[in-house]
Each structure stands twice: as structure tokens, then as C-alpha cells.
Amino acid sequence: MRMTLADRVRTAVAALLHATGESQTDLAAALGVSQAQVSRRQSGSTAWSLDDCDAVAGHFGIDVLDLLAGPTRASEALPDIRRRGAGRRAPTGRTEQPAAPSVSAVPHGSAAPAAAQEVAR
């Protein structure tokens, strides 16, 4: 069974939302519509207009023809900077501060550093 154009647009929008980590609410805000309007378009109860498609493509930084081609082409066209995690550092789980550098207990001018270098050889 062949996908309709409406199906290709809906699946492309879903793929772009997934790839960027955005929600329908984020997309709605960018388009100046409500989340409910995006939801109706994504469920198929309302169609994405050509103007909507142009705005969606512009929001994601892709050509409208890539959006209309379907999810694979739209995802491939998505700029790397728009992808989920792009430019963000992965959390490390570390919360402690790095240790302060230690101060040597050997007084300046002492023979101890020379002796330590001699042992290291």
C-alpha cells in the first residue's frame, strides 16, 4: 500500500520531532498555533496546508520538498545542529568540585626536590 501525501507529511513531522527532541507544544509555539492544532494535524483529523508545510520546513531548516518526500528524506535533510543532543554535553553525573591543587610542604630552596628527581631516575 502506497503512502498518501498527507501520510508522508504527518510521518515526516513525527520523525523531525523525534530527531530534534521537540514536542508538539514546541512546534506549535514556533508556528504560532496551539498544541491542539498540531495534534489534529498529526492525527489526520485536519490536514497540513501548504503554508503549514512551508512553515514546518522552515522551522526545522529543511526544504519543503524534503518534508513532502516523507520521513526518511526529511530526517536526512535535517541539519546536524538541529538534531537531538547536537552541541550539548552529555551529563556526567558528577556533582563534586575538582580537588584544589596541593601545596608542597617542602620549603623553597631545599635539597628535597633534587633528591626526589634523583630517585625518579
PDB file of C-alpha atoms in Angstrom:
ATOM      1  CA  MET A   1       0.000   0.000   0.000  1.00  0.00           C
ATOM      2  CA  ARG A   2       1.344   3.388  -1.018  1.00  0.00           C
ATOM      3  CA  MET A   3       1.544   6.282   1.448  1.00  0.00           C
ATOM      4  CA  THR A   4      -0.578   9.312   0.656  1.00  0.00           C
ATOM      5  CA  LEU A   5       0.967  12.766   0.635  1.00  0.00           C
ATOM      6  CA  ALA A   6      -0.869  13.565   3.883  1.00  0.00           C
ATOM      7  CA  ASP A   7       0.601  10.420   5.479  1.00  0.00           C
ATOM      8  CA  ARG A   8       4.095  11.332   4.305  1.00  0.00           C
ATOM      9  CA  VAL A   9       3.817  14.819   5.804  1.00  0.00           C
ATOM     10  CA  ARG A  10       2.481  13.512   9.143  1.00  0.00           C
ATOM     11  CA  THR A  11       5.193  10.862   9.427  1.00  0.00           C
ATOM     12  CA  ALA A  12       7.870  13.347   8.363  1.00  0.00           C
ATOM     13  CA  VAL A  13       6.755  15.811  11.052  1.00  0.00           C
ATOM     14  CA  ALA A  14       6.753  13.000  13.636  1.00  0.00           C
ATOM     15  CA  ALA A  15      10.261  11.933  12.550  1.00  0.00           C
ATOM     16  CA  LEU A  16      11.541  15.513  12.765  1.00  0.00           C
ATOM     17  CA  LEU A  17      10.036  15.985  16.216  1.00  0.00           C
ATOM     18  CA  HIS A  18      11.703  12.776  17.346  1.00  0.00           C
ATOM     19  CA  ALA A  19      15.070  13.629  15.775  1.00  0.00           C
ATOM     20  CA  THR A  20      15.165  17.077  17.386  1.00  0.00           C
ATOM     21  CA  GLY A  21      13.641  16.089  20.709  1.00  0.00           C
ATOM     22  CA  GLU A  22      10.939  18.720  20.303  1.00  0.00           C
ATOM     23  CA  SER A  23       7.351  18.255  21.398  1.00  0.00           C
ATOM     24  CA  GLN A  24       4.152  19.179  19.604  1.00  0.00           C
ATOM     25  CA  THR A  25       3.945  22.095  22.036  1.00  0.00           C
ATOM     26  CA  ASP A  26       7.386  23.325  20.914  1.00  0.00           C
ATOM     27  CA  LEU A  27       6.390  23.072  17.260  1.00  0.00           C
ATOM     28  CA  ALA A  28       3.068  24.785  17.920  1.00  0.00           C
ATOM     29  CA  ALA A  29       4.818  27.726  19.604  1.00  0.00           C
ATOM     30  CA  ALA A  30       7.202  28.081  16.660  1.00  0.00           C
ATOM     31  CA  LEU A  31       4.293  28.037  14.201  1.00  0.00           C
ATOM     32  CA  GLY A  32       2.095  30.365  16.255  1.00  0.00           C
ATOM     33  CA  VAL A  33      -0.714  27.816  16.708  1.00  0.00           C
ATOM     34  CA  SER A  34      -1.964  25.758  19.637  1.00  0.00           C
ATOM     35  CA  GLN A  35      -0.690  22.316  20.547  1.00  0.00           C
ATOM     36  CA  ALA A  36      -4.225  21.043  19.888  1.00  0.00           C
ATOM     37  CA  GLN A  37      -3.998  22.301  16.297  1.00  0.00           C
ATOM     38  CA  VAL A  38      -0.699  20.471  15.766  1.00  0.00           C
ATOM     39  CA  SER A  39      -2.230  17.365  17.351  1.00  0.00           C
ATOM     40  CA  ARG A  40      -5.233  17.490  14.993  1.00  0.00           C
ATOM     41  CA  ARG A  41      -2.923  17.794  12.009  1.00  0.00           C
ATOM     42  CA  GLN A  42      -0.757  14.921  13.236  1.00  0.00           C
ATOM     43  CA  SER A  43      -3.760  12.668  13.893  1.00  0.00           C
ATOM     44  CA  GLY A  44      -5.138  13.349  10.420  1.00  0.00           C
ATOM     45  CA  SER A  45      -8.396  14.965  11.524  1.00  0.00           C
ATOM     46  CA  THR A  46      -7.124  18.222   9.954  1.00  0.00           C
ATOM     47  CA  ALA A  47      -4.746  18.413   7.005  1.00  0.00           C
ATOM     48  CA  TRP A  48      -1.405  20.217   6.985  1.00  0.00           C
ATOM     49  CA  SER A  49      -1.833  23.082   4.489  1.00  0.00           C
ATOM     50  CA  LEU A  50       0.896  24.014   2.032  1.00  0.00           C
ATOM     51  CA  ASP A  51       1.547  27.147   4.097  1.00  0.00           C
ATOM     52  CA  ASP A  52       1.823  24.938   7.212  1.00  0.00           C
ATOM     53  CA  CYS A  53       4.284  22.672   5.406  1.00  0.00           C
ATOM     54  CA  ASP A  54       6.380  25.654   4.369  1.00  0.00           C
ATOM     55  CA  ALA A  55       6.435  26.935   7.972  1.00  0.00           C
ATOM     56  CA  VAL A  56       7.291  23.488   9.388  1.00  0.00           C
ATOM     57  CA  ALA A  57      10.117  23.035   6.893  1.00  0.00           C
ATOM     58  CA  GLY A  58      11.455  26.498   7.694  1.00  0.00           C
ATOM     59  CA  HIS A  59      11.320  25.780  11.411  1.00  0.00           C
ATOM     60  CA  PHE A  60      13.386  22.620  11.024  1.00  0.00           C
ATOM     61  CA  GLY A  61      15.772  24.195   8.492  1.00  0.00           C
ATOM     62  CA  ILE A  62      14.906  21.887   5.603  1.00  0.00           C
ATOM     63  CA  ASP A  63      13.446  22.416   2.144  1.00  0.00           C
ATOM     64  CA  VAL A  64       9.685  21.945   1.903  1.00  0.00           C
ATOM     65  CA  LEU A  65      10.209  19.332  -0.827  1.00  0.00           C
ATOM     66  CA  ASP A  66      12.213  17.215   1.645  1.00  0.00           C
ATOM     67  CA  LEU A  67       9.302  17.431   4.088  1.00  0.00           C
ATOM     68  CA  LEU A  68       6.823  16.398   1.391  1.00  0.00           C
ATOM     69  CA  ALA A  69       9.048  13.486   0.346  1.00  0.00           C
ATOM     70  CA  GLY A  70       8.470  11.755   3.677  1.00  0.00           C
ATOM     71  CA  PRO A  71      10.215  10.871   6.920  1.00  0.00           C
ATOM     72  CA  THR A  72      13.436   9.416   5.529  1.00  0.00           C
ATOM     73  CA  ARG A  73      14.241  12.343   3.273  1.00  0.00           C
ATOM     74  CA  ALA A  74      13.141  14.909   5.870  1.00  0.00           C
ATOM     75  CA  SER A  75      15.334  13.298   8.537  1.00  0.00           C
ATOM     76  CA  GLU A  76      18.321  13.107   6.191  1.00  0.00           C
ATOM     77  CA  ALA A  77      17.909  16.798   5.315  1.00  0.00           C
ATOM     78  CA  LEU A  78      17.772  17.899   8.956  1.00  0.00           C
ATOM     79  CA  PRO A  79      20.877  19.973   9.770  1.00  0.00           C
ATOM     80  CA  ASP A  80      23.151  18.328  12.340  1.00  0.00           C
ATOM     81  CA  ILE A  81      22.857  21.342  14.646  1.00  0.00           C
ATOM     82  CA  ARG A  82      19.083  20.725  14.921  1.00  0.00           C
ATOM     83  CA  ARG A  83      19.471  17.087  15.949  1.00  0.00           C
ATOM     84  CA  ARG A  84      18.797  15.983  19.494  1.00  0.00           C
ATOM     85  CA  GLY A  85      21.913  16.448  21.589  1.00  0.00           C
ATOM     86  CA  ALA A  86      23.809  18.480  19.000  1.00  0.00           C
ATOM     87  CA  GLY A  87      26.135  20.910  20.732  1.00  0.00           C
ATOM     88  CA  ARG A  88      25.092  19.692  24.155  1.00  0.00           C
ATOM     89  CA  ARG A  89      27.380  17.862  26.522  1.00  0.00           C
ATOM     90  CA  ALA A  90      26.176  14.578  27.905  1.00  0.00           C
ATOM     91  CA  PRO A  91      25.545  14.694  31.650  1.00  0.00           C
ATOM     92  CA  THR A  92      28.347  13.059  33.600  1.00  0.00           C
ATOM     93  CA  GLY A  93      26.524  12.562  36.880  1.00  0.00           C
ATOM     94  CA  ARG A  94      29.395  14.253  38.721  1.00  0.00           C
ATOM     95  CA  THR A  95      28.429  16.965  41.125  1.00  0.00           C
ATOM     96  CA  GLU A  96      31.545  17.320  43.278  1.00  0.00           C
ATOM     97  CA  GLN A  97      34.074  20.049  42.624  1.00  0.00           C
ATOM     98  CA  PRO A  98      37.565  19.084  41.455  1.00  0.00           C
ATOM     99  CA  ALA A  99      40.147  18.928  44.221  1.00  0.00           C
ATOM    100  CA  ALA A 100      42.270  22.022  44.775  1.00  0.00           C
ATOM    101  CA  PRO A 101      45.911  21.615  43.785  1.00  0.00           C
ATOM    102  CA  SER A 102      48.102  20.602  46.717  1.00  0.00           C
ATOM    103  CA  VAL A 103      50.775  22.899  48.040  1.00  0.00           C
ATOM    104  CA  SER A 104      54.210  21.398  48.566  1.00  0.00           C
ATOM    105  CA  ALA A 105      55.318  21.170  52.201  1.00  0.00           C
ATOM    106  CA  VAL A 106      58.978  21.369  51.175  1.00  0.00           C
ATOM    107  CA  PRO A 107      60.402  24.864  51.674  1.00  0.00           C
ATOM    108  CA  HIS A 108      61.724  26.683  48.616  1.00  0.00           C
ATOM    109  CA  GLY A 109      65.445  26.186  48.117  1.00  0.00           C
ATOM    110  CA  SER A 110      65.502  22.833  49.937  1.00  0.00           C
ATOM    111  CA  ALA A 111      67.545  19.926  48.636  1.00  0.00           C
ATOM    112  CA  ALA A 112      64.475  17.631  48.810  1.00  0.00           C
ATOM    113  CA  PRO A 113      63.256  18.316  45.215  1.00  0.00           C
ATOM    114  CA  ALA A 114      66.683  17.473  43.800  1.00  0.00           C
ATOM    115  CA  ALA A 115      66.750  14.276  45.843  1.00  0.00           C
ATOM    116  CA  ALA A 116      63.276  13.355  44.556  1.00  0.00           C
ATOM    117  CA  GLN A 117      64.459  13.871  40.975  1.00  0.00           C
ATOM    118  CA  GLU A 118      67.498  11.703  41.662  1.00  0.00           C
ATOM    119  CA  VAL A 119      65.247   8.863  42.963  1.00  0.00           C
ATOM    120  CA  ALA A 120      62.975   9.158  39.903  1.00  0.00           C
ATOM    121  CA  ARG A 121      65.920   8.496  37.521  1.00  0.00           C
TER     122      ARG A 121
END
